Amino acid sequence: MSLMFILFGGLAIGCALAVVLQRNPLYSAISLIGVFISLSSLYLMLSAPFIAAVQIIVYAGAIMVLVVFVIMLLNVEAEERKRPRLTFLFPVAALLAFVLIGEVAFILYSVKPARTPGPADIGLTKSIGVGLFTTYLLPFEITSILLLMALVGAITLARRTEILSSVSRLMTGPYVPPPEREEPIIKAVEETS
Amino acid sequence: MDNPLIHSLLVIVAITIAFLSIMLLVAATVLAERRVLGFIQGRLGPNRVGYGGVLQPFADFIKTMMKEDLVPDQSTKFVFLLAPTVAVITAIMAIIVYPFGPTINLPFIGPIALRIAQFDVALLYVLGVTSVGVYGIALAGWSSNNKYSLMGGLRSSAQLISYELALGLALIGVILMSGTLDIYEIVQQQSGAWGMHWNIIYQPIGFIVYLIAAIAETNRVPFDLPEAETELVAGFHTEYSSIKFLLFFNAEYINMITVSMLATSLFLGGWNGPGVATFPILGLFYFAGKILFFLFLYIWLRGTLPRFRFDQLMNFGWRFLMPLALINIFLTATVQAYAGDFLNLFR
Amino acid sequence: MMDGPQLSWYLVLSAILFTIGVVGVITKRNVIAMFMCIELMLNAVNLTFVAFSSFFRDVTGQLFVFIVMTVAAAEAAVGLGIIIAIFRNRESLDVDEASILKM
């Protein structure tokens, strides 16, 4: 079990570092999917199979698909090299981060007694369903209204200026830039400041 | 010490047997598709290689392996190699949750259960693996560095994510009636009573919605606009040749098989059939027979129906199929809440 | 170490992931990459919740993770809609250039 924790934890940390260090956003997205899959395996080790499956369905299978779509549709390019500004502080920051994590680990080791992960019946679908529909019914209903708000918001934001555009027009072509104006509004503001 | 080791060994043996039989079934489906399409279109299919064309898929395999493996000259080679890998791995990962038959009693070894794994969230696992399979197509379209492939890949991904919503919603009716996400339990609940407990009798709308969504999920006719040869120059797999193309091809057929397995397990009673209680080994043949029926249905539809246009496809998925699946959930939930005890007398 | 991974191991891993996410949000200039680092931070917190839920035998942690995932999905949809709208207006995804409200 410890070996599997070290394996999946190391994979999660490696993919997380790749998310931050990669310059091409598509590679960052693929590394983030790797983080989600290793976290899902860690949830399985913690006897939470429902949360592990929902993590794959929601995060790796829906949210990241949306992010990858946006990256492909907007044709995002890789960032260029960092401009040289205060880069000498990065090793100092890394050292301080290690010190902080060491302190946290020391506190956790000296305070918590050793235990084992829970039995397998607290993470089953049935117990989550019971909790969600009896004790936590109000958050559940509020979450459904939140999703409705997100649906309306996303459709309103991503729509073009015509009121009656149909679904098919969102996907029948690559990104088309807005029509040219003689004086772009944004540049006019910047020139006067 | 023995039990976990022997258990792991048995699981590995089961996975190997299932994998090899799925590969053989893919080869048989490729051949059957060409022959049956030929008969529908009034001609014989390929029947020269081997007796009646049986060795045709292997000949195709050897021919495709010998082609040159082109990689477009651009900087995302890693993603170009990753995309067919993801497609095939997620396709084949879905087969482990299905029960191929009831528990049979072998004379020397004892009772063995004809399944690979049984866990509580099996249906969610299948949905999750289907969701991750979208990446194979999206990344393939992107990394081909070709605007037609990108358009084909994005269209196909949009189709997949639209119809996987309808697919998930259609399955909720079955989950409401069975009360469990475990496919083994769902198949178990459909046994007995001369087939009157099969879920297709209680969920006809759910079955139709699931079948249509499944055909769209596997990119088959009439939903195969993104990959048809006459549109968009074969779509997202234009730039793939040799073994990477074979991986995509395999992924499509394995997806067909896994979707058929889900349909038989959830709606048609899995391995249930006449005489399974006395001769459990018959369950394996009933399961295989039902899968073959669904594969024949796929091929039949391919030979009969024309193709949807892309906006017709998206309209159909969002404006007809998803509300129909939601209506199915409301009806099922209402009937289950008010007449659930009455209904359970029949099941 | 014969008991398997302890609670503190999971919490330290979650802290490391959270820190990497914070560094990413501060360092990256591409707005989609910043969004992905925010998702990384949310996932680190999810890991903490699930670890506590498992070691204290209480399902409440996992229910909270469920709600967090739902909120993250809603945030992703609206956030990416905003990003697309910003890109349409100025054709650049660099957050350092989105500074017209500065003096």
XYZ file of C-alpha atoms in Angstrom:
643
model
C 0.000 0.000 0.000
C 2.782 2.458 0.824
C 4.378 1.613 -2.492
C 1.198 2.470 -4.352
C 0.893 5.713 -2.430
C 4.459 6.665 -3.323
C 3.838 5.710 -6.952
C 0.610 7.667 -7.396
C 1.736 10.551 -5.205
C 4.970 10.875 -7.148
C 3.037 10.757 -10.403
C 0.690 13.485 -9.147
C 3.567 15.730 -8.106
C 5.436 15.106 -11.351
C 2.419 15.938 -13.492
C 1.665 19.014 -11.355
C 5.213 20.273 -11.888
C 4.754 19.642 -15.606
C 1.561 21.733 -15.562
C 3.453 24.695 -14.157
C 6.730 24.294 -16.021
C 5.388 23.561 -19.520
C 5.069 26.526 -21.811
C 2.678 25.000 -24.326
C -0.809 25.110 -22.772
C -1.883 21.891 -24.485
C 0.896 19.976 -22.741
C -0.141 21.625 -19.473
C -3.671 20.385 -20.062
C -2.498 16.823 -20.743
C -0.344 16.886 -17.584
C -3.317 18.137 -15.600
C -5.317 15.143 -16.834
C -2.470 13.003 -15.492
C -2.817 14.725 -12.104
C -6.552 13.998 -12.065
C -6.067 10.342 -12.878
C -3.459 9.854 -10.155
C -5.657 11.666 -7.646
C -8.505 9.360 -8.635
C -6.286 6.374 -7.839
C -5.474 7.919 -4.440
C -9.192 8.295 -3.756
C -9.608 4.592 -4.519
C -6.906 3.810 -1.966
C -8.881 5.883 0.554
C -12.018 3.753 0.033
C -13.910 6.448 -1.878
C -14.871 4.694 -5.150
C -17.783 6.980 -5.955
C -15.684 10.124 -5.645
C -12.921 8.510 -7.708
C -15.328 7.702 -10.546
C -16.990 11.125 -10.388
C -13.547 12.767 -10.473
C -12.774 11.031 -13.763
C -16.169 11.765 -15.259
C -16.368 15.428 -14.198
C -12.777 16.645 -14.153
C -10.902 14.512 -16.643
C -13.844 13.845 -18.903
C -15.776 17.104 -18.971
C -13.862 20.098 -17.595
C -10.587 19.235 -19.297
C -12.371 18.449 -22.551
C -13.762 21.972 -22.389
C -10.299 23.408 -21.696
C -8.744 21.401 -24.539
C -11.519 22.565 -26.882
C -10.894 26.192 -25.969
C -7.139 25.772 -26.463
C -7.705 24.223 -29.879
C -10.369 26.666 -31.025
C -8.495 29.770 -29.951
C -5.215 28.343 -31.279
C -3.287 29.333 -28.160
C 0.434 29.450 -28.690
C 3.219 28.585 -26.330
C 4.468 31.304 -24.041
C 7.816 32.707 -24.883
C 10.694 32.676 -22.409
C 10.281 34.548 -19.168
C 11.466 38.077 -19.203
C 14.413 38.428 -16.805
C 12.749 39.996 -13.811
C 13.500 38.872 -10.269
C 14.305 35.326 -11.396
C 17.032 35.134 -8.766
C 14.282 34.815 -6.152
C 12.993 31.468 -7.500
C 15.562 29.279 -5.699
C 14.912 31.231 -2.481
C 11.197 30.625 -2.878
C 11.747 26.910 -3.494
C 13.923 26.678 -0.375
C 11.319 28.439 1.735
C 8.611 26.167 0.351
C 10.619 23.098 1.366
C 11.125 24.555 4.850
C 7.400 25.183 5.178
C 6.469 21.690 4.054
C 9.055 20.239 6.438
C 7.542 22.148 9.351
C 4.035 21.013 8.434
C 5.166 17.400 8.144
C 6.891 17.584 11.534
C 3.761 18.951 13.206
C 1.565 16.314 11.601
C 3.886 13.487 12.562
C 4.185 14.543 16.175
C 0.487 15.168 16.755
C -1.492 12.541 14.811
C -1.645 8.935 15.992
C -1.357 6.294 13.312
C -4.554 4.984 11.839
C -5.656 3.067 8.789
C -7.942 4.268 6.021
C -11.611 3.767 6.668
C -13.760 0.742 5.933
C -15.094 0.373 2.469
C -18.697 1.149 3.231
C -18.460 4.857 3.914
C -17.527 5.641 0.325
C -20.160 3.575 -1.390
C -22.747 5.205 -3.584
C -25.455 4.326 -1.101
C -23.990 6.250 1.810
C -23.262 9.258 -0.382
C -26.800 9.157 -1.705
C -28.270 8.908 1.778
C -26.198 11.855 2.976
C -26.940 13.941 -0.077
C -30.684 13.505 0.033
C -31.353 13.667 3.773
C -28.900 15.753 5.773
C -27.461 17.845 2.947
C -30.527 18.292 0.785
C -30.340 22.089 0.822
C -26.775 22.289 -0.555
C -27.779 19.767 -3.205
C -30.700 21.882 -4.384
C -28.627 25.052 -4.283
C -25.970 23.303 -6.367
C -28.549 22.461 -9.004
C -29.596 26.122 -9.183
C -25.905 27.043 -9.421
C -25.527 24.734 -12.402
C -28.538 26.333 -14.041
C -26.962 29.750 -13.535
C -23.689 28.496 -15.017
C -25.539 27.099 -18.023
C -27.306 30.375 -18.717
C -24.127 32.357 -18.108
C -21.953 30.255 -20.379
C -24.424 30.377 -23.239
C -24.842 34.138 -22.887
C -21.112 34.811 -22.764
C -20.084 32.644 -25.669
C -22.792 33.799 -27.990
C -22.108 36.177 -30.811
C -24.002 39.390 -31.139
C -26.975 38.000 -33.039
C -29.876 37.039 -30.838
C -31.029 33.976 -32.749
C -27.863 32.050 -33.539
C -28.500 28.328 -33.616
C -26.392 25.603 -32.060
C -24.820 24.549 -35.316
C -23.175 27.846 -35.990
C -20.894 27.432 -33.003
C -19.165 24.479 -34.530
C -19.218 24.922 -38.277
C -15.977 26.788 -38.596
C -12.777 27.796 -36.888
C -12.511 31.023 -34.997
C -13.505 33.986 -37.157
C -12.206 37.311 -35.917
C -14.776 40.066 -35.431
C -15.221 42.436 -38.361
C -12.660 45.185 -38.647
C -13.475 48.589 -37.289
C -11.735 51.726 -38.450
C -10.788 52.729 -34.905
C -10.531 49.855 -32.423
C -12.144 50.978 -29.193
C -9.454 49.565 -26.895
C -6.516 51.197 -28.594
C -8.270 54.582 -28.475
C -8.547 54.324 -24.690
C -4.896 53.339 -24.319
C -3.716 56.226 -26.438
C -5.368 58.810 -24.278
C -4.047 57.458 -20.940
C -0.358 -15.513 1.269
C -1.932 -17.797 -1.288
C -5.237 -16.119 -1.672
C -4.258 -12.691 -3.020
C -1.617 -14.209 -5.300
C -3.915 -16.838 -6.772
C -6.662 -14.243 -7.081
C -4.364 -11.917 -9.011
C -3.265 -14.771 -11.239
C -6.858 -15.714 -11.981
C -7.679 -12.108 -12.807
C -4.724 -11.900 -15.192
C -5.797 -15.121 -16.888
C -9.352 -13.809 -17.192
C -8.162 -10.530 -18.667
C -5.992 -12.358 -21.201
C -8.818 -14.631 -22.292
C -11.264 -11.727 -22.568
C -8.778 -9.592 -24.493
C -7.985 -12.336 -26.985
C -11.631 -13.137 -27.565
C -12.456 -9.462 -28.070
C -9.652 -9.206 -30.644
C -10.964 -12.256 -32.473
C -14.454 -10.807 -32.344
C -13.127 -7.560 -33.843
C -11.589 -9.502 -36.707
C -14.828 -11.401 -37.207
C -16.832 -8.178 -37.133
C -14.620 -6.593 -39.775
C -15.177 -9.563 -42.047
C -18.884 -9.831 -41.222
C -19.373 -6.163 -41.948
C -17.900 -6.426 -45.402
C -19.806 -9.602 -46.264
C -23.159 -8.483 -44.848
C -22.857 -5.052 -46.439
C -22.146 -6.854 -49.671
C -25.284 -8.946 -49.355
C -27.373 -5.889 -48.521
C -26.003 -4.127 -51.558
C -26.624 -7.098 -53.828
C -23.077 -8.395 -54.192
C -20.790 -10.890 -52.479
C -18.227 -9.511 -50.121
C -14.631 -10.697 -49.994
C -14.685 -14.481 -50.127
C -11.409 -15.513 -51.679
C -8.938 -15.396 -48.821
C -9.482 -18.595 -46.877
C -12.739 -20.498 -46.902
C -15.488 -17.947 -47.462
C -13.127 -15.074 -46.670
C -12.333 -16.042 -43.084
C -8.694 -14.981 -43.310
C -9.553 -11.596 -44.873
C -9.108 -9.528 -41.667
C -5.676 -11.048 -41.106
C -4.715 -10.262 -44.702
C -5.877 -6.682 -44.139
C -3.843 -6.522 -40.972
C -0.658 -7.696 -42.697
C -1.204 -5.293 -45.579
C -1.751 -2.311 -43.295
C 1.229 -3.170 -41.108
C 3.481 -3.135 -44.132
C 2.552 0.387 -45.145
C 4.866 3.260 -44.473
C 4.367 4.927 -41.125
C 4.172 8.617 -41.892
C 4.437 11.227 -39.182
C 3.693 14.793 -40.245
C 6.633 17.113 -39.911
C 5.598 19.317 -37.014
C 6.467 19.774 -33.409
C 3.744 17.831 -31.575
C 4.934 14.297 -32.272
C 4.211 13.227 -28.705
C 0.534 14.107 -28.998
C 0.412 12.498 -32.443
C 1.561 9.228 -30.918
C -0.546 9.634 -27.773
C -3.916 10.037 -29.481
C -4.465 6.520 -30.940
C -3.013 5.031 -27.755
C -5.580 6.816 -25.619
C -8.367 5.807 -27.998
C -7.546 2.109 -27.892
C -6.712 1.934 -24.176
C -9.971 3.554 -23.109
C -11.897 1.380 -25.537
C -10.492 -1.861 -24.169
C -10.611 -0.761 -20.516
C -14.380 -0.896 -20.535
C -14.671 -4.675 -20.892
C -13.690 -5.594 -17.363
C -16.979 -4.869 -15.644
C -19.284 -7.081 -17.662
C -20.354 -10.512 -16.435
C -19.862 -12.955 -19.302
C -21.875 -15.658 -17.641
C -23.111 -16.940 -14.288
C -20.920 -18.781 -11.824
C -20.043 -22.134 -13.350
C -18.798 -25.198 -11.502
C -15.762 -26.776 -13.058
C -15.150 -30.380 -11.951
C -11.609 -29.999 -10.531
C -11.207 -26.311 -9.834
C -14.455 -25.426 -8.155
C -16.830 -22.557 -8.786
C -15.484 -19.751 -10.940
C -17.414 -16.617 -11.710
C -17.302 -15.668 -15.382
C -16.328 -12.054 -14.885
C -13.150 -10.080 -14.437
C -14.035 -7.585 -11.744
C -17.013 -6.648 -9.700
C -17.166 -3.370 -7.870
C -19.763 -0.980 -6.646
C -19.458 1.831 -9.185
C -19.206 -0.218 -12.380
C -21.597 1.918 -14.448
C -19.822 5.116 -13.415
C -16.541 3.505 -14.440
C -17.945 2.765 -17.892
C -19.191 6.348 -18.262
C -15.843 7.697 -17.090
C -13.873 5.603 -19.552
C -16.194 6.723 -22.371
C -15.625 10.358 -21.377
C -11.848 9.999 -21.473
C -12.088 8.359 -24.892
C -13.016 11.716 -26.407
C -9.384 12.814 -26.050
C -8.182 10.267 -28.553
C -10.162 11.957 -31.289
C -9.655 15.576 -30.225
C -5.880 15.211 -29.863
C -5.656 13.305 -33.152
C -7.410 16.094 -35.010
C -5.200 18.730 -33.399
C -1.839 17.061 -33.807
C -2.268 16.267 -37.495
C -1.414 19.880 -38.296
C -4.061 19.887 -40.993
C -7.131 22.098 -40.882
C -9.432 19.414 -42.242
C -8.322 16.997 -39.574
C -8.783 19.655 -36.914
C -12.321 20.382 -38.086
C -13.119 16.680 -38.275
C -11.663 16.092 -34.833
C -13.542 18.986 -33.240
C -16.807 17.993 -34.883
C -16.414 14.409 -33.786
C -15.563 15.446 -30.223
C -18.572 17.760 -30.095
C -20.767 14.911 -31.307
C -19.299 12.553 -28.715
C -19.767 14.862 -25.752
C -23.318 15.723 -26.799
C -24.417 12.132 -27.137
C -22.632 10.874 -24.059
C -24.961 13.105 -22.071
C -28.003 11.417 -23.598
C -26.354 8.025 -23.017
C -25.802 8.699 -19.325
C -29.327 9.994 -18.858
C -30.807 6.954 -20.581
C -28.978 4.695 -18.148
C -30.421 6.504 -15.128
C -33.808 4.889 -15.760
C -32.246 1.450 -15.390
C -30.352 2.551 -12.273
C -33.568 3.854 -10.697
C -35.278 0.546 -11.278
C -32.418 -1.643 -10.139
C -31.225 0.430 -7.226
C -27.574 -0.343 -7.851
C -24.715 0.722 -10.097
C -23.167 -2.722 -10.146
C -23.673 -4.417 -13.516
C -23.412 -7.888 -12.010
C -26.327 -7.114 -9.684
C -28.380 -5.630 -12.506
C -27.942 -8.777 -14.580
C -28.727 -10.914 -11.532
C -32.006 -9.048 -11.016
C -33.120 -9.880 -14.526
C -33.068 -13.644 -14.107
C -36.018 -15.956 -13.886
C -39.661 -15.683 -14.964
C -39.186 -16.612 -18.626
C -37.504 -13.336 -19.578
C -40.268 -11.105 -18.219
C -37.818 -9.380 -15.909
C -35.620 -8.041 -18.659
C -35.280 -4.303 -18.380
C -36.246 -3.659 -21.968
C -39.862 -4.389 -21.089
C -39.862 -1.783 -18.338
C -37.631 0.791 -20.059
C -38.499 0.834 -23.750
C -37.846 4.560 -24.182
C -34.590 4.218 -22.295
C -33.511 1.410 -24.563
C -34.243 3.334 -27.750
C -32.492 6.457 -26.463
C -29.521 4.379 -25.329
C -29.237 2.610 -28.658
C -29.300 5.822 -30.681
C -26.830 7.522 -28.352
C -24.565 4.477 -28.512
C -24.530 4.500 -32.306
C -23.576 8.178 -32.168
C -20.930 7.505 -29.541
C -19.169 4.958 -31.698
C -19.178 7.206 -34.772
C -21.183 4.774 -36.876
C -23.679 5.426 -39.644
C -25.933 7.438 -39.579
C -23.712 9.544 -37.305
C -20.374 9.032 -38.995
C -20.039 12.412 -40.685
C -16.714 13.233 -39.008
C -14.945 10.200 -40.344
C -16.623 9.306 -43.603
C -14.339 9.091 -46.597
C -16.374 11.411 -48.732
C -16.509 14.186 -46.143
C -13.555 16.134 -44.836
C -11.100 13.692 -46.393
C -11.661 11.012 -43.716
C -11.720 13.460 -40.840
C -9.479 13.168 -37.835
C -7.557 10.119 -38.974
C -6.515 11.486 -42.351
C -2.835 11.725 -41.478
C -2.582 8.381 -39.738
C -1.199 5.386 -41.584
C -0.136 1.844 -40.823
C -0.288 0.776 -37.235
C -1.668 4.017 -35.780
C -4.576 3.844 -38.194
C -5.087 0.236 -37.174
C -5.257 1.382 -33.559
C -8.057 3.837 -34.383
C -9.838 1.239 -36.467
C -9.590 -1.280 -33.643
C -10.756 1.305 -31.130
C -13.896 1.909 -33.137
C -14.797 -1.761 -33.346
C -13.957 -2.424 -29.701
C -16.192 0.524 -28.803
C -18.980 -1.097 -30.797
C -18.499 -4.331 -28.895
C -18.393 -2.712 -25.439
C -21.476 -0.656 -26.163
C -23.282 -3.804 -27.270
C -22.158 -5.536 -24.078
C -23.578 -2.696 -22.003
C -26.866 -2.848 -23.902
C -27.234 -6.590 -23.396
C -26.237 -6.471 -19.734
C -28.561 -3.648 -18.830
C -31.555 -4.132 -21.095
C -31.595 -7.616 -22.536
C -30.731 -9.534 -19.396
C -27.046 -10.261 -19.932
C -26.412 -13.962 -19.743
C -30.008 -14.875 -18.911
C -31.927 -17.185 -21.178
C -33.842 -20.454 -21.157
C -32.089 -23.200 -19.248
C -29.345 -21.158 -17.590
C -30.282 -22.284 -14.084
C -29.572 -25.940 -14.871
C -26.679 -25.520 -17.329
C -24.811 -22.349 -16.342
C -22.379 -22.619 -19.244
C -25.259 -21.752 -21.579
C -25.134 -18.221 -20.180
C -21.903 -17.568 -22.042
C -23.509 -18.510 -25.348
C -26.589 -16.416 -24.703
C -24.397 -13.405 -23.918
C -22.367 -13.919 -27.069
C -25.532 -14.367 -29.121
C -27.022 -11.115 -27.903
C -23.807 -9.240 -28.645
C -23.767 -10.699 -32.153
C -27.345 -9.543 -32.616
C -26.353 -5.979 -31.749
C -23.350 -6.087 -34.059
C -25.586 -7.305 -36.859
C -27.913 -4.389 -36.080
C -24.993 -1.977 -36.446
C -24.027 -3.445 -39.810
C -27.639 -3.490 -40.968
C -28.021 0.199 -40.123
C -24.816 0.958 -41.968
C -26.163 -0.598 -45.117
C -29.554 1.013 -44.924
C -29.483 4.563 -43.631
C -27.995 7.732 -45.112
C -25.829 10.045 -43.104
C -26.866 12.987 -40.921
C -25.535 16.426 -41.658
C -23.652 17.955 -38.767
C -26.228 20.506 -37.684
C -29.004 17.933 -38.010
C -26.914 15.662 -35.814
C -26.432 18.271 -33.074
C -30.088 19.320 -33.219
C -31.162 15.734 -32.873
C -28.882 15.131 -29.905
C -29.665 18.248 -27.916
C -33.240 19.053 -28.835
C -34.782 15.627 -29.185
C -32.762 12.891 -27.555
C -31.791 14.627 -24.318
C -35.328 15.872 -23.491
C -36.618 12.393 -24.310
C -34.124 10.882 -21.870
C -35.165 13.428 -19.216
C -38.834 12.580 -19.751
C -37.913 8.937 -19.347
C -36.248 9.700 -16.008
C -39.269 11.647 -14.761
C -41.669 8.895 -15.768
C -39.527 6.177 -14.238
C -39.023 8.110 -11.014
C -42.750 8.867 -10.725
C -43.777 5.285 -11.318
C -41.085 4.006 -8.979
C -42.066 6.412 -6.214
C -45.799 5.874 -6.308
C -46.205 2.368 -7.609
C -42.820 0.939 -6.734
C -44.088 -1.786 -4.457
C -46.723 -2.752 -6.968
C -44.124 -2.881 -9.715
C -41.736 -4.938 -7.626
C -44.287 -7.737 -7.487
C -43.484 -8.343 -11.134
C -39.722 -8.303 -10.639
C 5.217 1.892 8.120
C 3.431 -1.449 8.186
C 0.052 0.205 8.467
C 0.205 1.784 5.049
C 0.086 5.475 4.263
C -0.918 7.633 7.206
C -3.186 10.658 7.252
C -0.205 12.984 7.448
C 1.202 11.635 4.193
C -1.981 12.560 2.345
C -2.043 15.995 3.932
C 1.566 16.680 2.988
C 0.921 15.564 -0.584
C -2.087 17.856 -0.727
C -0.013 20.756 0.609
C 2.650 20.148 -2.027
C 0.072 20.097 -4.819
C -1.561 23.240 -3.466
C 1.789 25.038 -3.340
C 2.596 24.044 -6.904
C -0.813 25.391 -7.933
C -0.184 28.713 -6.191
C 3.210 29.056 -7.867
C 1.536 28.367 -11.200
C -1.158 30.985 -10.704
C 1.417 33.611 -9.784
C 3.922 32.740 -12.476
C 1.926 31.955 -15.575
C 0.892 34.642 -18.004
C -1.483 32.671 -20.166
C -4.960 32.956 -18.685
C -5.921 29.366 -19.558
C -2.795 28.066 -17.792
C -3.734 30.144 -14.723
C -7.180 28.588 -14.810
C -5.659 25.119 -14.899
C -3.485 25.910 -11.874
C -6.598 27.037 -9.996
C -8.158 23.650 -10.784
C -4.996 22.024 -9.404
C -5.470 23.924 -6.142
C -9.091 22.824 -5.928
C -8.039 19.222 -6.420
C -5.447 19.464 -3.656
C -8.208 20.596 -1.312
C -10.397 17.735 -2.515
C -7.644 15.301 -1.577
C -7.530 16.766 1.942
C -11.284 16.386 2.317
C -11.329 12.780 1.137
C -8.349 11.876 3.339
C -10.074 13.305 6.425
C -13.328 11.631 5.498
C -11.594 8.285 5.236
C -9.487 8.463 8.397
C -12.307 9.820 10.577
C -14.967 7.455 9.139
C -17.337 10.271 8.215
C -18.965 10.596 4.808
C -19.379 14.379 5.129
C -15.970 15.021 3.611
C -16.884 13.148 0.457
C -20.183 15.017 0.172
C -18.273 18.258 0.338
C -15.937 17.027 -2.394
C -19.003 16.285 -4.515
C -20.232 19.856 -4.071
C -16.746 21.257 -4.777
C -16.574 19.287 -8.015
C -19.940 20.612 -9.096
C -18.925 24.176 -8.326
C -15.648 23.660 -10.190
C -17.546 22.448 -13.241
C -19.825 25.503 -13.150
C -16.814 27.764 -12.693
C -15.047 26.127 -15.612
C -17.981 26.715 -17.936
C -18.451 30.361 -17.034
C -14.714 31.067 -16.771
C -13.975 29.688 -20.207
C -16.909 31.660 -21.593
C -15.334 34.800 -20.160
C -11.968 33.842 -21.634
C -13.512 33.385 -25.056
C -15.242 36.759 -24.769
C -11.971 38.441 -23.735
C -10.139 36.788 -26.615
C -12.741 38.020 -29.059
C -12.238 41.601 -27.989
C -8.485 41.860 -27.772
C -7.113 38.757 -29.558
C -4.531 38.054 -26.883
C -4.580 35.728 -23.892
C -1.834 37.466 -21.959
C -3.026 38.688 -18.583
C -0.257 41.248 -18.382
C -1.843 43.050 -21.301
C -5.272 43.193 -19.665
C -4.361 46.308 -17.734
C -6.545 49.103 -19.103
C -8.158 49.649 -15.701
C -4.765 50.653 -14.271
C -3.962 54.301 -13.755
